[in-house]
mmCIF file of C-alpha atoms in Angstrom:
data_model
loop_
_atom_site.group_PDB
_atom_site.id
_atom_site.type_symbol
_atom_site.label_atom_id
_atom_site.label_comp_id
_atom_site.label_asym_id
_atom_site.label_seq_id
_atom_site.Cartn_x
_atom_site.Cartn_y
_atom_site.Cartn_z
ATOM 1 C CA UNK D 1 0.000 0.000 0.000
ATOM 2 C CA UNK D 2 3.101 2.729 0.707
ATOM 3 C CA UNK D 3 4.608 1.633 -2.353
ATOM 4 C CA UNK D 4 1.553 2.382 -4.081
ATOM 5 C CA UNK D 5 1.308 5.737 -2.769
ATOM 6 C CA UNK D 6 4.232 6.536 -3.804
ATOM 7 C CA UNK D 7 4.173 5.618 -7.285
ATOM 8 C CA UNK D 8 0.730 7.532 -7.692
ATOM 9 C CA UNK D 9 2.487 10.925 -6.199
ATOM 10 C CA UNK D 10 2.926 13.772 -9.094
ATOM 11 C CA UNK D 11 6.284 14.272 -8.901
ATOM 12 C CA UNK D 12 7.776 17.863 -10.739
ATOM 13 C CA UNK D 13 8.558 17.255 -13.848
ATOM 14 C CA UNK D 14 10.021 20.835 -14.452
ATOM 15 C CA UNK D 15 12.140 22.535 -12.551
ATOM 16 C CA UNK D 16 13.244 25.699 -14.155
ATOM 17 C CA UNK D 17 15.984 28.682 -13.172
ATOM 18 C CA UNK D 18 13.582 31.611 -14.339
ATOM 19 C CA UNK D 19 16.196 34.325 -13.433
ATOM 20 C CA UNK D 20 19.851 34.241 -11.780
ATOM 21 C CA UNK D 21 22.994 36.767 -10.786
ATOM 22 C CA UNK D 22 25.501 36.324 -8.398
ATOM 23 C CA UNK D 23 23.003 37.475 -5.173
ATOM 24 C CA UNK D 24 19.101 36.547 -6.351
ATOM 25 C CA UNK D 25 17.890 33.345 -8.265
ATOM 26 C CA UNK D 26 13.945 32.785 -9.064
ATOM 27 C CA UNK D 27 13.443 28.866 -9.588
ATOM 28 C CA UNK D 28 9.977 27.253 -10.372
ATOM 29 C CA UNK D 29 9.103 23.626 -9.498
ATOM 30 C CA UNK D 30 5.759 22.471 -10.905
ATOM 31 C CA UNK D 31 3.752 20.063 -11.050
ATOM 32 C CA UNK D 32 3.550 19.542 -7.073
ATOM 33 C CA UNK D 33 0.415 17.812 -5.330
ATOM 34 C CA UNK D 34 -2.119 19.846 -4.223
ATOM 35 C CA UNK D 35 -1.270 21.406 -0.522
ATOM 36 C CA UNK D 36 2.769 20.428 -1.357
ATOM 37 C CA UNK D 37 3.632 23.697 -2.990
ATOM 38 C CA UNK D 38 3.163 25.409 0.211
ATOM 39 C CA UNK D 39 4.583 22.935 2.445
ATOM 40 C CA UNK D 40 7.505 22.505 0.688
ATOM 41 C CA UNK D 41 8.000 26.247 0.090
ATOM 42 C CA UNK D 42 8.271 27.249 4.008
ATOM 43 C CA UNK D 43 10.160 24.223 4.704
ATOM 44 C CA UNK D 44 12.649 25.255 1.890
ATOM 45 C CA UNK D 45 12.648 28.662 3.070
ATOM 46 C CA UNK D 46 13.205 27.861 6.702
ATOM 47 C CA UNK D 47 16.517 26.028 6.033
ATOM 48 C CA UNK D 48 17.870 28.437 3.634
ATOM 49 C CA UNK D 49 17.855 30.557 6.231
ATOM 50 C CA UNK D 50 18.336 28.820 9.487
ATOM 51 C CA UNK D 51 20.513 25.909 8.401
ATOM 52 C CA UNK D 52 23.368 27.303 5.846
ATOM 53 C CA UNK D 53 26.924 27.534 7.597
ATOM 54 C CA UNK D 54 28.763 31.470 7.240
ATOM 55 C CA UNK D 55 30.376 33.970 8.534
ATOM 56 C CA UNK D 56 30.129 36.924 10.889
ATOM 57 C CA UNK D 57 31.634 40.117 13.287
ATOM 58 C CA UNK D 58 31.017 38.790 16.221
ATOM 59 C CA UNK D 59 32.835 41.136 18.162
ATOM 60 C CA UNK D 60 34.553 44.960 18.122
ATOM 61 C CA UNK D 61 37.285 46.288 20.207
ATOM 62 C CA UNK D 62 37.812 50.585 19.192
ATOM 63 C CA UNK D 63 41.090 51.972 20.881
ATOM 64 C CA UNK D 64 39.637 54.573 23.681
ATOM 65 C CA UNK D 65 36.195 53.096 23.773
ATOM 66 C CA UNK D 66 35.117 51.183 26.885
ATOM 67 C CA UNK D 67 31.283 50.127 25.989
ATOM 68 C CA UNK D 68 28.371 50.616 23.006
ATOM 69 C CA UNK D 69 27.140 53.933 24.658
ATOM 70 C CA UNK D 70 30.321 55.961 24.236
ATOM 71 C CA UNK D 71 30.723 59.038 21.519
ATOM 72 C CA UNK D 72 34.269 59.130 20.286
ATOM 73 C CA UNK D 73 35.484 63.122 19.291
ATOM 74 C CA UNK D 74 35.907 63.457 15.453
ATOM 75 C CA UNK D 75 33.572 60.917 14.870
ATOM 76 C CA UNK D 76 30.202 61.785 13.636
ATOM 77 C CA UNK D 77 28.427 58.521 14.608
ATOM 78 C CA UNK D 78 28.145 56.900 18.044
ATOM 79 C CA UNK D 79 29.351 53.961 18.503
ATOM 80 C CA UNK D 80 25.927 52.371 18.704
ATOM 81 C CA UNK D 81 25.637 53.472 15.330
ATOM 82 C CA UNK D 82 29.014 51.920 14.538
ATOM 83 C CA UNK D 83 27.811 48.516 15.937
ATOM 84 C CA UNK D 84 24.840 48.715 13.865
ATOM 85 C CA UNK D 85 26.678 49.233 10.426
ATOM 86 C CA UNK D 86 29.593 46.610 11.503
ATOM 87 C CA UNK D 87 26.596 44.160 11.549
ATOM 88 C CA UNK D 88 25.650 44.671 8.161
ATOM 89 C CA UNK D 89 29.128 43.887 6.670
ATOM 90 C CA UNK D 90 29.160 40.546 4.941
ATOM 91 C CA UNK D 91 31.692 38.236 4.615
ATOM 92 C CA UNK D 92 33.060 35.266 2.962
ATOM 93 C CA UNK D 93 35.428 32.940 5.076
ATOM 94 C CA UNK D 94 36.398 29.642 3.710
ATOM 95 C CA UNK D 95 38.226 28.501 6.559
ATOM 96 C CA UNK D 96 37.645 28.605 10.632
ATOM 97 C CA UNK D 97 37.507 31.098 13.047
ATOM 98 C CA UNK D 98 38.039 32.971 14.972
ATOM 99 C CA UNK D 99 40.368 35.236 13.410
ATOM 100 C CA UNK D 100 40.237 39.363 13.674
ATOM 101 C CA UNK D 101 40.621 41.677 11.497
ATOM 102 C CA UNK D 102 42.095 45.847 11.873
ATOM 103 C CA UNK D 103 40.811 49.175 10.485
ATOM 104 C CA UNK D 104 42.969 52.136 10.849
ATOM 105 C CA UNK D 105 41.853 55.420 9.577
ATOM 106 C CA UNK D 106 42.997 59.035 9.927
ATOM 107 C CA UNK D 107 39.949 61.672 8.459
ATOM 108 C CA UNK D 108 38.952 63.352 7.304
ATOM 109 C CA UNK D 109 36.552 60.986 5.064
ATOM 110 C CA UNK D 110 33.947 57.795 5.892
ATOM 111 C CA UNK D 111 35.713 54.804 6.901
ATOM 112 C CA UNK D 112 33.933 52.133 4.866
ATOM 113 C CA UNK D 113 34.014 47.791 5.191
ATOM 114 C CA UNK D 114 37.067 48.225 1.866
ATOM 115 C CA UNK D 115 39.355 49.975 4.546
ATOM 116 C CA UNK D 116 39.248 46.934 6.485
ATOM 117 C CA UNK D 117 42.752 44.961 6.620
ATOM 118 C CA UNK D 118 41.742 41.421 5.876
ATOM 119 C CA UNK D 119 43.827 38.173 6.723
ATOM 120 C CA UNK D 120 43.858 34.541 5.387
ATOM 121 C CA UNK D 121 41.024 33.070 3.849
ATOM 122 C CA UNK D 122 38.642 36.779 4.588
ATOM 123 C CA UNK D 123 36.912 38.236 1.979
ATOM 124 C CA UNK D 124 34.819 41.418 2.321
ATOM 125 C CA UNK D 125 31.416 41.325 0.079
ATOM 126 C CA UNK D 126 30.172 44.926 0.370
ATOM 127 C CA UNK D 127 33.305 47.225 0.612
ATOM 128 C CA UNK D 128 31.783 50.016 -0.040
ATOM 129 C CA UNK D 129 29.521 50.195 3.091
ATOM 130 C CA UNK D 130 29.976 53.099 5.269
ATOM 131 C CA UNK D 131 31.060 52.073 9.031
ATOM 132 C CA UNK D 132 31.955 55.955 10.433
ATOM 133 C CA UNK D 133 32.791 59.449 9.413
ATOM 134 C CA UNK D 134 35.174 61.147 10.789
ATOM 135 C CA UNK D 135 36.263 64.620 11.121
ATOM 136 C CA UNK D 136 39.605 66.584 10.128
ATOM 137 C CA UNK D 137 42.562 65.531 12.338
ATOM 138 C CA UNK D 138 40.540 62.409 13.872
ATOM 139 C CA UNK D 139 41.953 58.553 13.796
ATOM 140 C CA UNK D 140 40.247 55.964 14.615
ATOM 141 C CA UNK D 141 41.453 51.841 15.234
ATOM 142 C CA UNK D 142 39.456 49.175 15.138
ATOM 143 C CA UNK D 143 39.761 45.422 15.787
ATOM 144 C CA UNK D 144 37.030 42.779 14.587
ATOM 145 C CA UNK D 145 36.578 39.009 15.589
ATOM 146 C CA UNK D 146 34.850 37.264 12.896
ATOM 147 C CA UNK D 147 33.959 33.871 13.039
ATOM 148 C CA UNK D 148 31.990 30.938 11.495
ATOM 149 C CA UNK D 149 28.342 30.044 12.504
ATOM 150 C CA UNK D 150 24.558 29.552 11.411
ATOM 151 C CA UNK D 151 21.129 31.153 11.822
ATOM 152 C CA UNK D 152 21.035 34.588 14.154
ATOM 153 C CA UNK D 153 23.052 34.966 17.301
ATOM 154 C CA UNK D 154 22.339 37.966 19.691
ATOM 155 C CA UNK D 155 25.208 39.996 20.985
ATOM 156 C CA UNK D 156 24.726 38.937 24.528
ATOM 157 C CA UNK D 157 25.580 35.585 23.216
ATOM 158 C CA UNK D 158 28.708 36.927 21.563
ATOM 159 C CA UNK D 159 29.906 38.275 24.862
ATOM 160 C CA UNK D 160 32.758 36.190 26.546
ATOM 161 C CA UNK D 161 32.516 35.556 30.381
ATOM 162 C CA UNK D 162 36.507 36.436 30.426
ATOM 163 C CA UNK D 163 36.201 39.852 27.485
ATOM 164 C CA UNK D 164 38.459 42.338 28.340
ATOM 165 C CA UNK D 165 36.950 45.653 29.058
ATOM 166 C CA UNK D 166 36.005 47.607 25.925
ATOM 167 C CA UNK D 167 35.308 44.361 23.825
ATOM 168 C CA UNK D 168 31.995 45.015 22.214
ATOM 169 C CA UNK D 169 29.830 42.062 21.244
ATOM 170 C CA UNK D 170 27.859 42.109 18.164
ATOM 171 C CA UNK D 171 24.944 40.757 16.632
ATOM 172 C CA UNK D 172 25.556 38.137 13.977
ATOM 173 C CA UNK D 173 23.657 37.323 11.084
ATOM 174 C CA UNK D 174 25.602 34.112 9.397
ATOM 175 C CA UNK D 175 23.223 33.143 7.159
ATOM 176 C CA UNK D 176 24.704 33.861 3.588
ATOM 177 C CA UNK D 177 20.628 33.647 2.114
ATOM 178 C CA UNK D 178 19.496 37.034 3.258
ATOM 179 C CA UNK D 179 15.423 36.688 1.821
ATOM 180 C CA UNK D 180 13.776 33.425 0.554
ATOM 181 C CA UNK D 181 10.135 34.050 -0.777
ATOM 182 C CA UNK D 182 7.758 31.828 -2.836
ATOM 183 C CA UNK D 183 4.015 31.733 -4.150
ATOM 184 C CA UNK D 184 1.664 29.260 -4.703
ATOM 185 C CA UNK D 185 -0.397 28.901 -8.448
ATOM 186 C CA UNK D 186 -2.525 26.411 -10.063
ATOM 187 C CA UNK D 187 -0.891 24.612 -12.942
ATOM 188 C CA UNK D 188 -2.105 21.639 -14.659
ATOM 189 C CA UNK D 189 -1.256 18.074 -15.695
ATOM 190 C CA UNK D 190 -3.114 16.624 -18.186
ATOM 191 C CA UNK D 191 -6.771 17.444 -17.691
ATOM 192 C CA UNK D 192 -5.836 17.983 -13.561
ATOM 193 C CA UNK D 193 -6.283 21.609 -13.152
ATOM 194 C CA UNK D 194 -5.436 21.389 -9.617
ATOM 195 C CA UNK D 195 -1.963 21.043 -8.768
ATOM 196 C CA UNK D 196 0.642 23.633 -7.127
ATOM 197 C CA UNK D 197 2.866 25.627 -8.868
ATOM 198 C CA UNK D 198 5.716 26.974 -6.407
ATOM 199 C CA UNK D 199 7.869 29.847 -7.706
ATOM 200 C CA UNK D 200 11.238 30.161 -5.159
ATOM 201 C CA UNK D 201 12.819 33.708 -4.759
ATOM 202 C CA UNK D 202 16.629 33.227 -2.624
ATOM 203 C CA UNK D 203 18.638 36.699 -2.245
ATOM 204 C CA UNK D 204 22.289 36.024 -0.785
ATOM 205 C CA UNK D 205 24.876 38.338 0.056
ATOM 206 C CA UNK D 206 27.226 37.355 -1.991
ATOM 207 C CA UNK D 207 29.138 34.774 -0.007
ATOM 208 C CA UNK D 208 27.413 31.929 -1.509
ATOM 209 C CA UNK D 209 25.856 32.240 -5.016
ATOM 210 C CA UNK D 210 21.339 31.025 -5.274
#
């Protein structure tokens, strides 16, 4: 009886790349059983991303700066705001962490994620995103810990028990698959008008291509 219904499931019989770059790909599966579409379209987009292995700041460490609610002179963000747009940097890492990384600046000018001094296997995906301005006459040094991880880890779980003081843990988003979407449609097989037709939408950063 299982093996029968299994060979009377509709199994796809297309599955077609609609559209692909190096950060989005659109992919349609059809025809799915009635009901399947949308089961296997949020279980799809859960692992993409909760499950996929990358990397991540995990921490910050700015010379002069003892916690997340300090101003620094020269520089026209907080460092709150500094935090924020270190979180947003992405990153490819082939091999495994923790390793940490140095930005040294003199203004004036915006210090972006291209003025970071990688090492090893590190490989900055958005360079041109802004981390601080700073003012005529100001420097500023910065070290990051990036490591390797999955799914979304809040700062507080960043922060070591044995941190030295002005070690600032951050937020880290490893999933390389930034936005998975999908609809549902009729499509047909045969004279069956009522089958699912799932349409897949993945957006990475970079680090990994759809």
């Amino acid at each position: 009886m299982i093996q029968k219904n299994w060979s009377e499931l509709i199994k796809p019989n297309k599955l077609e790349i609609v559209s692909s770059n190096a950060t989005k790909a659109v992919v349609v599966a059809e025809p799915l059983e009635r009901g399947y579409g949308l089961t296997l379209g949020n279980a799809l987009r859960r692992v993409l991303l909760s499950s996929l292995q990358g990397a991540a700041v995990t921490a910050v460490q700015i010379d002069g700066v003892l916690h997340e609610f300090s101003s620094i002179a020269g520089v026209r963000e907080d460092v709150t705001d500094i935090v924020l747009n270190i979180k947003e940097i992405a990153i490819r890492m082939e091999g495994e962490g923790p390793k940490r990384m140095v930005v040294r600046k003199e203004g004036p000018g915006v210090v972006t994620a291209g003025d970071i001094q990688t090492v090893g296997d590190v490989e900055i995906l958005n360079p041109d995103l802004v981390i601080c301005t700073l003012d005529e006459g100001t420097e500023i040094r910065m070290e990051l810990t990036v490591n390797t991880g999955k799914g979304y880890v809040p700062a507080d779980r960043n922060r070591a028990e044995d941190a030295p003081i002005g070690l600032i843990p951050v937020d880290s988003l490893y999933s390389p698959v930034r936005k998975v979407s999908y609809k549902i449609d009729a499509t047909r097989e045969g004279q069956v008008l009522d089958y699912d037709k799932l349409t897949l939408t993945v957006e990475t950063n970079g680090a990994v291509t759809p």
